[in-house]
PDB file of C-alpha atoms and ligand atoms in Angstrom:
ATOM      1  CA  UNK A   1      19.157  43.397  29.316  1.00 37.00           C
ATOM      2  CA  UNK A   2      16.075  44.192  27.160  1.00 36.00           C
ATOM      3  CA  UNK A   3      13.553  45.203  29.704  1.00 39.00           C
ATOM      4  CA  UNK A   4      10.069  45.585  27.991  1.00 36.00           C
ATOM      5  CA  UNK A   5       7.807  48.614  29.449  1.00 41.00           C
ATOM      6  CA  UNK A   6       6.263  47.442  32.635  1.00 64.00           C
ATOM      7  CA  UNK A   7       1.876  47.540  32.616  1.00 77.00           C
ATOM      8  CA  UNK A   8       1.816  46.010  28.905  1.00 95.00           C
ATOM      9  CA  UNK A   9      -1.586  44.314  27.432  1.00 98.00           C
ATOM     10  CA  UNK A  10      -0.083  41.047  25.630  1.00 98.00           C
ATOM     11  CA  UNK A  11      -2.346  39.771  22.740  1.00 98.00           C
ATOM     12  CA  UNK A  12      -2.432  35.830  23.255  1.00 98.00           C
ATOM     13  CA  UNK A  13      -2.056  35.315  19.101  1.00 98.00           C
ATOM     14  CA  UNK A  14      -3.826  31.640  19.470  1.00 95.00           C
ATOM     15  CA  UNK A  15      -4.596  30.920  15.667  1.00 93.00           C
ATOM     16  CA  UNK A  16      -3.527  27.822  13.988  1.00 90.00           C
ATOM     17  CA  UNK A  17      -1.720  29.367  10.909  1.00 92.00           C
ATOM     18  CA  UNK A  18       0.581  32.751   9.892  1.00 95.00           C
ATOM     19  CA  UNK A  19      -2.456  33.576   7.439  1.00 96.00           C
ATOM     20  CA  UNK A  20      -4.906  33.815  10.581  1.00 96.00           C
ATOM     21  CA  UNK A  21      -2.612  35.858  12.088  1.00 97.00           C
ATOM     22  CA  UNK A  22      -1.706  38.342   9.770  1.00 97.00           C
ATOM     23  CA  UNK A  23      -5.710  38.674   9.032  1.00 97.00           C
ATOM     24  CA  UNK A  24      -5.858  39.507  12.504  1.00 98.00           C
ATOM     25  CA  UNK A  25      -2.437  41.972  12.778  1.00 98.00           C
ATOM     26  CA  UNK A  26      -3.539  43.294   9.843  1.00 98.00           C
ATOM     27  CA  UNK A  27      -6.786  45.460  11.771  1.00 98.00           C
ATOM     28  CA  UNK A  28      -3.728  47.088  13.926  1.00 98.00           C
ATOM     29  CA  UNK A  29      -3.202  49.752  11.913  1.00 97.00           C
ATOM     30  CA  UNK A  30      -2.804  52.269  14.740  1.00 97.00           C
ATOM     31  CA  UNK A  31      -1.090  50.017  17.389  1.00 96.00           C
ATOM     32  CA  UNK A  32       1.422  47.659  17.743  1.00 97.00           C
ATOM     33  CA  UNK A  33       0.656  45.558  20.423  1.00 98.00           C
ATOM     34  CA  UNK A  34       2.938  43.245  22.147  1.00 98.00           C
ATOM     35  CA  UNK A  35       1.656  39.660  21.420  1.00 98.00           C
ATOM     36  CA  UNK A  36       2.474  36.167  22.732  1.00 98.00           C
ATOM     37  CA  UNK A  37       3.496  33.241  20.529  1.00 98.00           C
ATOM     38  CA  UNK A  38       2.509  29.931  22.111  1.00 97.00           C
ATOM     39  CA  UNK A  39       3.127  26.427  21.057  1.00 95.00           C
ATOM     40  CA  UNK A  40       0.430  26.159  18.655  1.00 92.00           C
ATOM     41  CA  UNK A  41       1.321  28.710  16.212  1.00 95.00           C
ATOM     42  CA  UNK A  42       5.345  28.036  16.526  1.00 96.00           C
ATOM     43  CA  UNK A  43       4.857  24.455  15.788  1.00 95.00           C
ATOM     44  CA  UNK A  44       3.121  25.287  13.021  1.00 93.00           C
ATOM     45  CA  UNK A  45       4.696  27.463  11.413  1.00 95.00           C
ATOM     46  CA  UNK A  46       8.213  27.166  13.101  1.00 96.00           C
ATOM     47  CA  UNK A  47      10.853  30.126  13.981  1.00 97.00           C
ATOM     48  CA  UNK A  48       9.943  32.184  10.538  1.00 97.00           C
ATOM     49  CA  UNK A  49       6.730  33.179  11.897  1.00 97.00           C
ATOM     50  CA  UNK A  50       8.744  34.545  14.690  1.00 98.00           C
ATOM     51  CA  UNK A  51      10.899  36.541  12.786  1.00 97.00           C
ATOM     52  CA  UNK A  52       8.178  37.285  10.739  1.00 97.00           C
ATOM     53  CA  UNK A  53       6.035  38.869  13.580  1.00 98.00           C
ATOM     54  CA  UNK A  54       8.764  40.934  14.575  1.00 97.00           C
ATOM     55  CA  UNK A  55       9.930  42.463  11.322  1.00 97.00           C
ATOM     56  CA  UNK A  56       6.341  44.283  11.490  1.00 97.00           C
ATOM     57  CA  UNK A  57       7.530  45.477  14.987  1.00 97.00           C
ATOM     58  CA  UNK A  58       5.702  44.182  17.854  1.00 98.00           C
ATOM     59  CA  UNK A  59       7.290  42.837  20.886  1.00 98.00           C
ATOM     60  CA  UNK A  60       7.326  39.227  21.283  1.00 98.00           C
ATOM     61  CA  UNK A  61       6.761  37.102  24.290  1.00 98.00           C
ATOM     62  CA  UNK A  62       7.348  33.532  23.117  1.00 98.00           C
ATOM     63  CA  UNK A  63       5.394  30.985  25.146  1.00 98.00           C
ATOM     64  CA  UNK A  64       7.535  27.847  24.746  1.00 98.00           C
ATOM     65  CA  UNK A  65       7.575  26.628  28.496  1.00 98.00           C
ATOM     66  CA  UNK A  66      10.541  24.506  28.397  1.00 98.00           C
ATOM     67  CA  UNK A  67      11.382  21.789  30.946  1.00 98.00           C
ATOM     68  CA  UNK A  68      14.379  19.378  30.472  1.00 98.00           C
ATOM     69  CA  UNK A  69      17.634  18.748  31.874  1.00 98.00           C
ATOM     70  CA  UNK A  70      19.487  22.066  32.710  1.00 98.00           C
ATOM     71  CA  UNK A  71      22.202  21.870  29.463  1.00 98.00           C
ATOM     72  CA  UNK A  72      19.330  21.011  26.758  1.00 98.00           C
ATOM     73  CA  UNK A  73      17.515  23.769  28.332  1.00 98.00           C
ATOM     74  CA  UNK A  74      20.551  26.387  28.105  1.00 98.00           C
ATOM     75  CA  UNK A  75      21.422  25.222  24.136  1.00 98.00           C
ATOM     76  CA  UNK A  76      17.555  25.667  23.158  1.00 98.00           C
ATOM     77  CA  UNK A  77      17.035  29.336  24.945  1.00 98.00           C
ATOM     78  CA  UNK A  78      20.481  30.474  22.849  1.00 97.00           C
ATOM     79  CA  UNK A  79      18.726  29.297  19.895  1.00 96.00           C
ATOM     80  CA  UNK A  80      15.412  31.449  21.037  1.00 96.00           C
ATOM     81  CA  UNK A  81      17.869  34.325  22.080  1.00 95.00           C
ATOM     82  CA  UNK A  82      19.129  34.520  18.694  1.00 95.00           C
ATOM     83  CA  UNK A  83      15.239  34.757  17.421  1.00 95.00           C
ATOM     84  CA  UNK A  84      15.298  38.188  19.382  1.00 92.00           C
ATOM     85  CA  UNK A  85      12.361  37.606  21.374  1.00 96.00           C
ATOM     86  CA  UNK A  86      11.428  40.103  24.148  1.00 97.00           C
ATOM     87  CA  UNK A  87      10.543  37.315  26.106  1.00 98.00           C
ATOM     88  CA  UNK A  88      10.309  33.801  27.043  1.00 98.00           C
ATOM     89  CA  UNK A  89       9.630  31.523  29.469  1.00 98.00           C
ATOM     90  CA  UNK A  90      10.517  27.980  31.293  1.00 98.00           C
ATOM     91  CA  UNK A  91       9.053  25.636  33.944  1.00 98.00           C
ATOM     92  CA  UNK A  92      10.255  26.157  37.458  1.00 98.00           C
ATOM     93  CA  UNK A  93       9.483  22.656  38.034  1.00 97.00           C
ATOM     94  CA  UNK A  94      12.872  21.880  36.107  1.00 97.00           C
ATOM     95  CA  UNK A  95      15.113  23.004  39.149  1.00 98.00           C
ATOM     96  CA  UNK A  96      17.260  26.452  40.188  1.00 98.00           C
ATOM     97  CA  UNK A  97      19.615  24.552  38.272  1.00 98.00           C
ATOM     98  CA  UNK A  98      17.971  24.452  35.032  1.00 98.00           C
ATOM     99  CA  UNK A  99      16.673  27.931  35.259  1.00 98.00           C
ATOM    100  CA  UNK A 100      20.334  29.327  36.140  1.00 98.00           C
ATOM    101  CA  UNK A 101      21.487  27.121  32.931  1.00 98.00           C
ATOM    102  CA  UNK A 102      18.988  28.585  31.121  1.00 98.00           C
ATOM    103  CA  UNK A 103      19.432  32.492  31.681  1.00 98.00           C
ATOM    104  CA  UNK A 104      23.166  31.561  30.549  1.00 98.00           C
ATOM    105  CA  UNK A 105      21.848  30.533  27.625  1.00 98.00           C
ATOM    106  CA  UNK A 106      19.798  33.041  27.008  1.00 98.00           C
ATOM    107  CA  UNK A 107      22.512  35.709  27.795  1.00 98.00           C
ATOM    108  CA  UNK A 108      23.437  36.917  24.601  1.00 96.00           C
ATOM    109  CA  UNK A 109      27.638  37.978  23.587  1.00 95.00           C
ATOM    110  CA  UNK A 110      27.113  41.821  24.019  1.00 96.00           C
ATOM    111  CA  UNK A 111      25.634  40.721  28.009  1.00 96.00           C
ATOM    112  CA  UNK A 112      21.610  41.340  26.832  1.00 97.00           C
ATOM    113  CA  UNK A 113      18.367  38.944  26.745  1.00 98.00           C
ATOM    114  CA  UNK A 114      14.900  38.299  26.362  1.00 98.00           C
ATOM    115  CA  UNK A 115      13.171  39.056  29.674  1.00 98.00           C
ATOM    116  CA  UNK A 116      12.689  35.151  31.112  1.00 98.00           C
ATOM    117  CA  UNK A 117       9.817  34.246  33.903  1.00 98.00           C
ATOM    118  CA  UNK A 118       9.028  31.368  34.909  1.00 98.00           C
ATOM    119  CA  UNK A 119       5.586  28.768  35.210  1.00 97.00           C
ATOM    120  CA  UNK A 120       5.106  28.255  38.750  1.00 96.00           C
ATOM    121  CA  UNK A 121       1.558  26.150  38.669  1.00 92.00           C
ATOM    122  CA  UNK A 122       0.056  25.788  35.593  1.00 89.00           C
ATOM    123  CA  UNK A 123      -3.671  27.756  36.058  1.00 82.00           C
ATOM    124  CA  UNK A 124      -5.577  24.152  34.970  1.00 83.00           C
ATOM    125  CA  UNK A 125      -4.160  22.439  37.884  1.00 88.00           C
ATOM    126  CA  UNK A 126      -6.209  22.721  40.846  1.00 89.00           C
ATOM    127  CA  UNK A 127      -4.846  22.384  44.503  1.00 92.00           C
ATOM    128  CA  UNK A 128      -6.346  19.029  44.766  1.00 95.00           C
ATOM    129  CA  UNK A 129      -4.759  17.172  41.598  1.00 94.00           C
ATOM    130  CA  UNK A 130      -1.376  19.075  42.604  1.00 95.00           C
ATOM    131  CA  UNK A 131      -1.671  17.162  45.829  1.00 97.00           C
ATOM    132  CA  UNK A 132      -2.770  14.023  44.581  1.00 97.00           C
ATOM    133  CA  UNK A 133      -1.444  13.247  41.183  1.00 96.00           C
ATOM    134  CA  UNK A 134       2.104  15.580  42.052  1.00 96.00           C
ATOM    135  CA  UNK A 135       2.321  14.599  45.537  1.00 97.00           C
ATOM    136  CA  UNK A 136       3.386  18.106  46.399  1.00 97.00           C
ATOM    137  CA  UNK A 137       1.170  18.656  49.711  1.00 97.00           C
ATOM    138  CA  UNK A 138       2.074  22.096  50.470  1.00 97.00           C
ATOM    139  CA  UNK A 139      -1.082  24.597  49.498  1.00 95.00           C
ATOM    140  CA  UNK A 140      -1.272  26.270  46.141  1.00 92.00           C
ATOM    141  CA  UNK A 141      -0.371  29.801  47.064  1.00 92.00           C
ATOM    142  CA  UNK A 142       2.640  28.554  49.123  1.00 94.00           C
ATOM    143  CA  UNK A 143       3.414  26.361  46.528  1.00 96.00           C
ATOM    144  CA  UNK A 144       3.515  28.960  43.407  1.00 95.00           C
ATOM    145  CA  UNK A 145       5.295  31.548  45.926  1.00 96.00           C
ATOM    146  CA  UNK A 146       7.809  28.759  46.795  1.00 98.00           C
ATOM    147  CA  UNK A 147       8.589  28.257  42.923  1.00 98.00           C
ATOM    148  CA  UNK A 148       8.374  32.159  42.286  1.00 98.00           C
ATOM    149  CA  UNK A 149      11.257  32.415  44.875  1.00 98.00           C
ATOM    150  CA  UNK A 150      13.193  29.538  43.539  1.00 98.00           C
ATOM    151  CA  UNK A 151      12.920  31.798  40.193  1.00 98.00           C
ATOM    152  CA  UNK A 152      14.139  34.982  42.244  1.00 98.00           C
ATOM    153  CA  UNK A 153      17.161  33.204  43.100  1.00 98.00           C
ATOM    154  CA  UNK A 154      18.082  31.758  40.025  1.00 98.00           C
ATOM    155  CA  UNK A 155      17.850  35.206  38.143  1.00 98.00           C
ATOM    156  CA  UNK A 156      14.775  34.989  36.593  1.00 98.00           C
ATOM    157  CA  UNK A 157      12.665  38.294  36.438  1.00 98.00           C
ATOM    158  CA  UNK A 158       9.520  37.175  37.520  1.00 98.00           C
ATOM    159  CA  UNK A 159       6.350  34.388  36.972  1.00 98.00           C
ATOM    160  CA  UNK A 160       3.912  33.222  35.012  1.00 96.00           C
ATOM    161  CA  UNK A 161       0.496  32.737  37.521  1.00 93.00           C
ATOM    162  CA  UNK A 162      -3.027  33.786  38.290  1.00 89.00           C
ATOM    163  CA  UNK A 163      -4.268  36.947  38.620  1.00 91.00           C
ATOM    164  CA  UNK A 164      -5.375  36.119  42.098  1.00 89.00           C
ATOM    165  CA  UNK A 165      -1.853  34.618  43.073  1.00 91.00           C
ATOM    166  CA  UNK A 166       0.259  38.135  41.874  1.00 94.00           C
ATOM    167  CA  UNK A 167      -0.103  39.876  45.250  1.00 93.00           C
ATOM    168  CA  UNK A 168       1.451  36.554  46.970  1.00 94.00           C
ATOM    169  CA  UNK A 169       4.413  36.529  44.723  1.00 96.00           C
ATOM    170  CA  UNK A 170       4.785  40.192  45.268  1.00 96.00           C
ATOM    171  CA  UNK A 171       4.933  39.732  49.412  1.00 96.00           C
ATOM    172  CA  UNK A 172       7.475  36.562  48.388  1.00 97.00           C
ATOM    173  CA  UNK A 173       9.731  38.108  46.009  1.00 97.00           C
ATOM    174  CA  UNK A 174       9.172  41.805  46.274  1.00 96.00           C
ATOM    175  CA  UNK A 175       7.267  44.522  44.157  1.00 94.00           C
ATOM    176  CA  UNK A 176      10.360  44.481  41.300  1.00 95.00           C
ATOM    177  CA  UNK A 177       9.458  40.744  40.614  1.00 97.00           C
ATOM    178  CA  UNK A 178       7.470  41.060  37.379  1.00 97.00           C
ATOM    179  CA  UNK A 179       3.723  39.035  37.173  1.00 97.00           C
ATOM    180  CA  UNK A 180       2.621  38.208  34.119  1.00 97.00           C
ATOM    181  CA  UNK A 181      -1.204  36.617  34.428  1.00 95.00           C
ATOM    182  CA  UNK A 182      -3.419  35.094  32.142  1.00 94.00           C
ATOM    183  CA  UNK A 183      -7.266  34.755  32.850  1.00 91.00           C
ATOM    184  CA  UNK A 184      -8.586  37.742  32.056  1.00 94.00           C
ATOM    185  CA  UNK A 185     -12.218  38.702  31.292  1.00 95.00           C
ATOM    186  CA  UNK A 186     -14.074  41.946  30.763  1.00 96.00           C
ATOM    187  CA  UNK A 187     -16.601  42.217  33.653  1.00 93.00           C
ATOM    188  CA  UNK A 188     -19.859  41.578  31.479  1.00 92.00           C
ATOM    189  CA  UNK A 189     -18.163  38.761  29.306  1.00 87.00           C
ATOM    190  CA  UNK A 190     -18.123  34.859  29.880  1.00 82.00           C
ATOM    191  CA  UNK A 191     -15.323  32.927  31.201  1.00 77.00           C
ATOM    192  CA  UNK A 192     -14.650  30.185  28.497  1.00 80.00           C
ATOM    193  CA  UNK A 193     -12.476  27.453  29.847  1.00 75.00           C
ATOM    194  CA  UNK A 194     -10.531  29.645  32.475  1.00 70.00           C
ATOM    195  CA  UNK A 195     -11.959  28.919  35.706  1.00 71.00           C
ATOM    196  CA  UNK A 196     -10.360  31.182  37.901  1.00 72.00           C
ATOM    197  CA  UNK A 197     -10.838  35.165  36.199  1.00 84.00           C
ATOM    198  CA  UNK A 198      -9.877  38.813  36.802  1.00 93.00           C
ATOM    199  CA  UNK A 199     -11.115  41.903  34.830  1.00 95.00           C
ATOM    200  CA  UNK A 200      -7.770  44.151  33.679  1.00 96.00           C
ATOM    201  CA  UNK A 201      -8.544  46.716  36.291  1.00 95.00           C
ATOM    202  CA  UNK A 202      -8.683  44.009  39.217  1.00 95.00           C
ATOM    203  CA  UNK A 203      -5.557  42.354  38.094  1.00 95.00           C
ATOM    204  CA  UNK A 204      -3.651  45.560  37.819  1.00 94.00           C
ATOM    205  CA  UNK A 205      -4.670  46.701  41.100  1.00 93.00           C
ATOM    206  CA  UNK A 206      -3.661  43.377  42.662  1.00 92.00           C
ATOM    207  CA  UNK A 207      -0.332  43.539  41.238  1.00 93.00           C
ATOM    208  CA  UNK A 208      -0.301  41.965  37.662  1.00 95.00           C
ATOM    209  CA  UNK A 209       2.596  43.793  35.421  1.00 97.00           C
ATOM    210  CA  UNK A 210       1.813  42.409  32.121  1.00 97.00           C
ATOM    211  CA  UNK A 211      -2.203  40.894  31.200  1.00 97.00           C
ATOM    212  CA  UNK A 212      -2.120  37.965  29.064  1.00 97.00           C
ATOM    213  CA  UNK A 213      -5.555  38.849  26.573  1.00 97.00           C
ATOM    214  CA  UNK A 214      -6.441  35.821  24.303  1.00 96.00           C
ATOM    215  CA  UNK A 215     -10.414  35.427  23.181  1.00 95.00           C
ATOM    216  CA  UNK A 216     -11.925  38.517  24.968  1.00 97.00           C
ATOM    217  CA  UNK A 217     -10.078  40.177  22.120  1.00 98.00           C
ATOM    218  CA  UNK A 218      -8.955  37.710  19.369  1.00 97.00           C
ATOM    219  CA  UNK A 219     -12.595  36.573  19.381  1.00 96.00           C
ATOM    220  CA  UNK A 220     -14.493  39.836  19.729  1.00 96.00           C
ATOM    221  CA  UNK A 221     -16.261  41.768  16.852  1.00 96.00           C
ATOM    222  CA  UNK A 222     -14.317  44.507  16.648  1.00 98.00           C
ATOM    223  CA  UNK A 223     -10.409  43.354  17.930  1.00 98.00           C
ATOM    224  CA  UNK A 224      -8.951  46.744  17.841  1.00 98.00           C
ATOM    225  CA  UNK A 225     -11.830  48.222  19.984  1.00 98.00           C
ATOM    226  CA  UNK A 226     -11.963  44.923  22.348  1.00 98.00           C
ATOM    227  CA  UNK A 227      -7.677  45.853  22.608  1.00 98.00           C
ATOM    228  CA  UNK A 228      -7.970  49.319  23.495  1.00 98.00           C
ATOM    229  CA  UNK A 229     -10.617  48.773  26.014  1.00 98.00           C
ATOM    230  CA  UNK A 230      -8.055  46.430  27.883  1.00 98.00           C
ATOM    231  CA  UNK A 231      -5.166  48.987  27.442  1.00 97.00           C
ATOM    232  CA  UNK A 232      -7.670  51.476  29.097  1.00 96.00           C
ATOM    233  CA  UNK A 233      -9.083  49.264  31.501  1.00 96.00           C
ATOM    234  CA  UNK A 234      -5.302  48.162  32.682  1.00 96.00           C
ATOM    235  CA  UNK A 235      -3.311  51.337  32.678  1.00 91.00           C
ATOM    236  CA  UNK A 236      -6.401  53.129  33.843  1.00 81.00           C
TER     237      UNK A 236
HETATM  238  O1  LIG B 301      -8.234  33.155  25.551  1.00 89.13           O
HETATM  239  P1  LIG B 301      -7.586  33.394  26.872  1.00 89.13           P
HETATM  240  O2  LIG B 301      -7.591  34.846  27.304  1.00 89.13           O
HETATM  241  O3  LIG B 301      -8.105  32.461  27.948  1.00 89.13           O
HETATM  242  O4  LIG B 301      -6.055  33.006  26.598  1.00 89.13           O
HETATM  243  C1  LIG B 301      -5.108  32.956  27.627  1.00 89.13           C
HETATM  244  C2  LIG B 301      -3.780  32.616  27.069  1.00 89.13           C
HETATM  245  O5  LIG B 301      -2.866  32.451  28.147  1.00 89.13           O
HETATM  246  C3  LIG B 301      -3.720  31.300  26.278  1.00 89.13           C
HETATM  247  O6  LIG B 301      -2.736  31.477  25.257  1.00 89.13           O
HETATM  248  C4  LIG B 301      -3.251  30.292  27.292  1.00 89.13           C
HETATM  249  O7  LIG B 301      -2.541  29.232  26.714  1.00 89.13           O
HETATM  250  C5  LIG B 301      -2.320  31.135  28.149  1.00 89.13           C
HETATM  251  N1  LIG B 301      -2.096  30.646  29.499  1.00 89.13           N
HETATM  252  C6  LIG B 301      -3.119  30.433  30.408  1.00 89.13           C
HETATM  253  N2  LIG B 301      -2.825  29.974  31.665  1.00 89.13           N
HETATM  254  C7  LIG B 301      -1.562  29.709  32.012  1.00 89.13           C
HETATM  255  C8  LIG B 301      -0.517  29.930  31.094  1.00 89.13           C
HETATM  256  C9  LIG B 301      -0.828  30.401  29.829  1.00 89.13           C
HETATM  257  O8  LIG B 301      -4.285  30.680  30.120  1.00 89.13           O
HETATM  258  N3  LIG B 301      -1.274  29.281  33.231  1.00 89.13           N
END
């Protein structure tokens, strides 16, 4: 399997076209960071810009978040496979089933994949609206350590979740499950939309593998510097 280095800084690459991108990729001319591909950008500009992003050699961590029945799952993660992604990721909402189906699918001839994590709670969805609207009436934190161990026994290598929920996976599926967190913000920066925020150095100590960066960098002045502050800030 094709593990990616643990501690990584991913680049959320939320722009609406390749040409945005590239204008931003091109101010890397030291780095290569690894950068996330969400829906925005693939439905845009479809698998190419996959490829595409690749052939200039970053790692790729393609934010699809499927969710369907467990055999349309499997066929559409060996067509993401084949895109040689580093990794991708699923909804554990969809079942053990479907996550099992979908790590088979994944599983490429010569026995390697893309690392694949799961979304346990989606970080807009607060406890009460889970409760309410999903009628699941455990608590958040049980909940997303509930789905992170469903993920653990499927296969999966690890979650998708808060900052502030890592160390909780961690006690429920051990320190080799890998976190990957979004909702990060330097210390003297504002918030945007995220409501619930760590700085790199908090997340790291409270167990986040990778950091998910979007506008603290893509929207700073100077990209490259805003990056390497969060590299520095993470691995410390
Ligand atoms: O700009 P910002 O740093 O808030 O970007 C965070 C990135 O992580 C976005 O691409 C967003 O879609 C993604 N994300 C998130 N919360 C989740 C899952 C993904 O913010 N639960």
């Amino acid at each position: 399997m094709t593990q990616p280095n643990r501690g990584d800084v991913i680049i959320a690459l939320d722009f609406p076209s390749a040409a945005e991108v590239y204008a931003f990729l091109d101010r890397f001319t030291q780095e290569k960071p690894y950068v996330k591909i969400g829906m925005e950008l693939y439905y845009a500009e479809g698998p190419q810009i996959v490829r595409q992003i690749k052939a200039r050699g970053h790692k790729i961590f393609l934010d699809l978040k499927l969710h369907d029945i467990p055999n349309t799952v499997k066929r559409a993660m060996k067509v993401l496979s084949a895109l040689d992604v580093d990794m991708v990721n699923l909804h554990a909402a969809g079942t053990v089933d479907m996550m099992k189906a979908a790590l088979e699918g994944l599983t490429r001839a010569d026995g390697t994949r893309p690392m694949l994590i799961a979304v346990t709670q989606l970080t807009s969805t607060s406890e009460e609206r889970m409760q309410r609207e999903l009628l699941i009436s455990a608590g958040m934190e049980q909940t997303v350590a509930h789905y992170a161990q469903n993920a653990k026994l499927a296969g999966l290598d690890g979650v998708v979740c808060s900052p502030l929920e890592a160390a909780a996976v961690k006690a429920a599926c051990g320190s080799d499950f890998q976190t990957v967190t979004p909702g990060i913000r330097f210390a003297d920066a504002a918030a945007d939309d995220q409501a619930r925020v760590m700085t790199p150095e908090k997340a790291r100590n409270g167990g986040s593998d990778y950091i998910v960066v979007g506008r603290p960098i893509t929207a700073a002045s100077d990209p490259v510097a805003a990056y390497r502050r969060c590299v520095q800030e993470f691995l410390g």
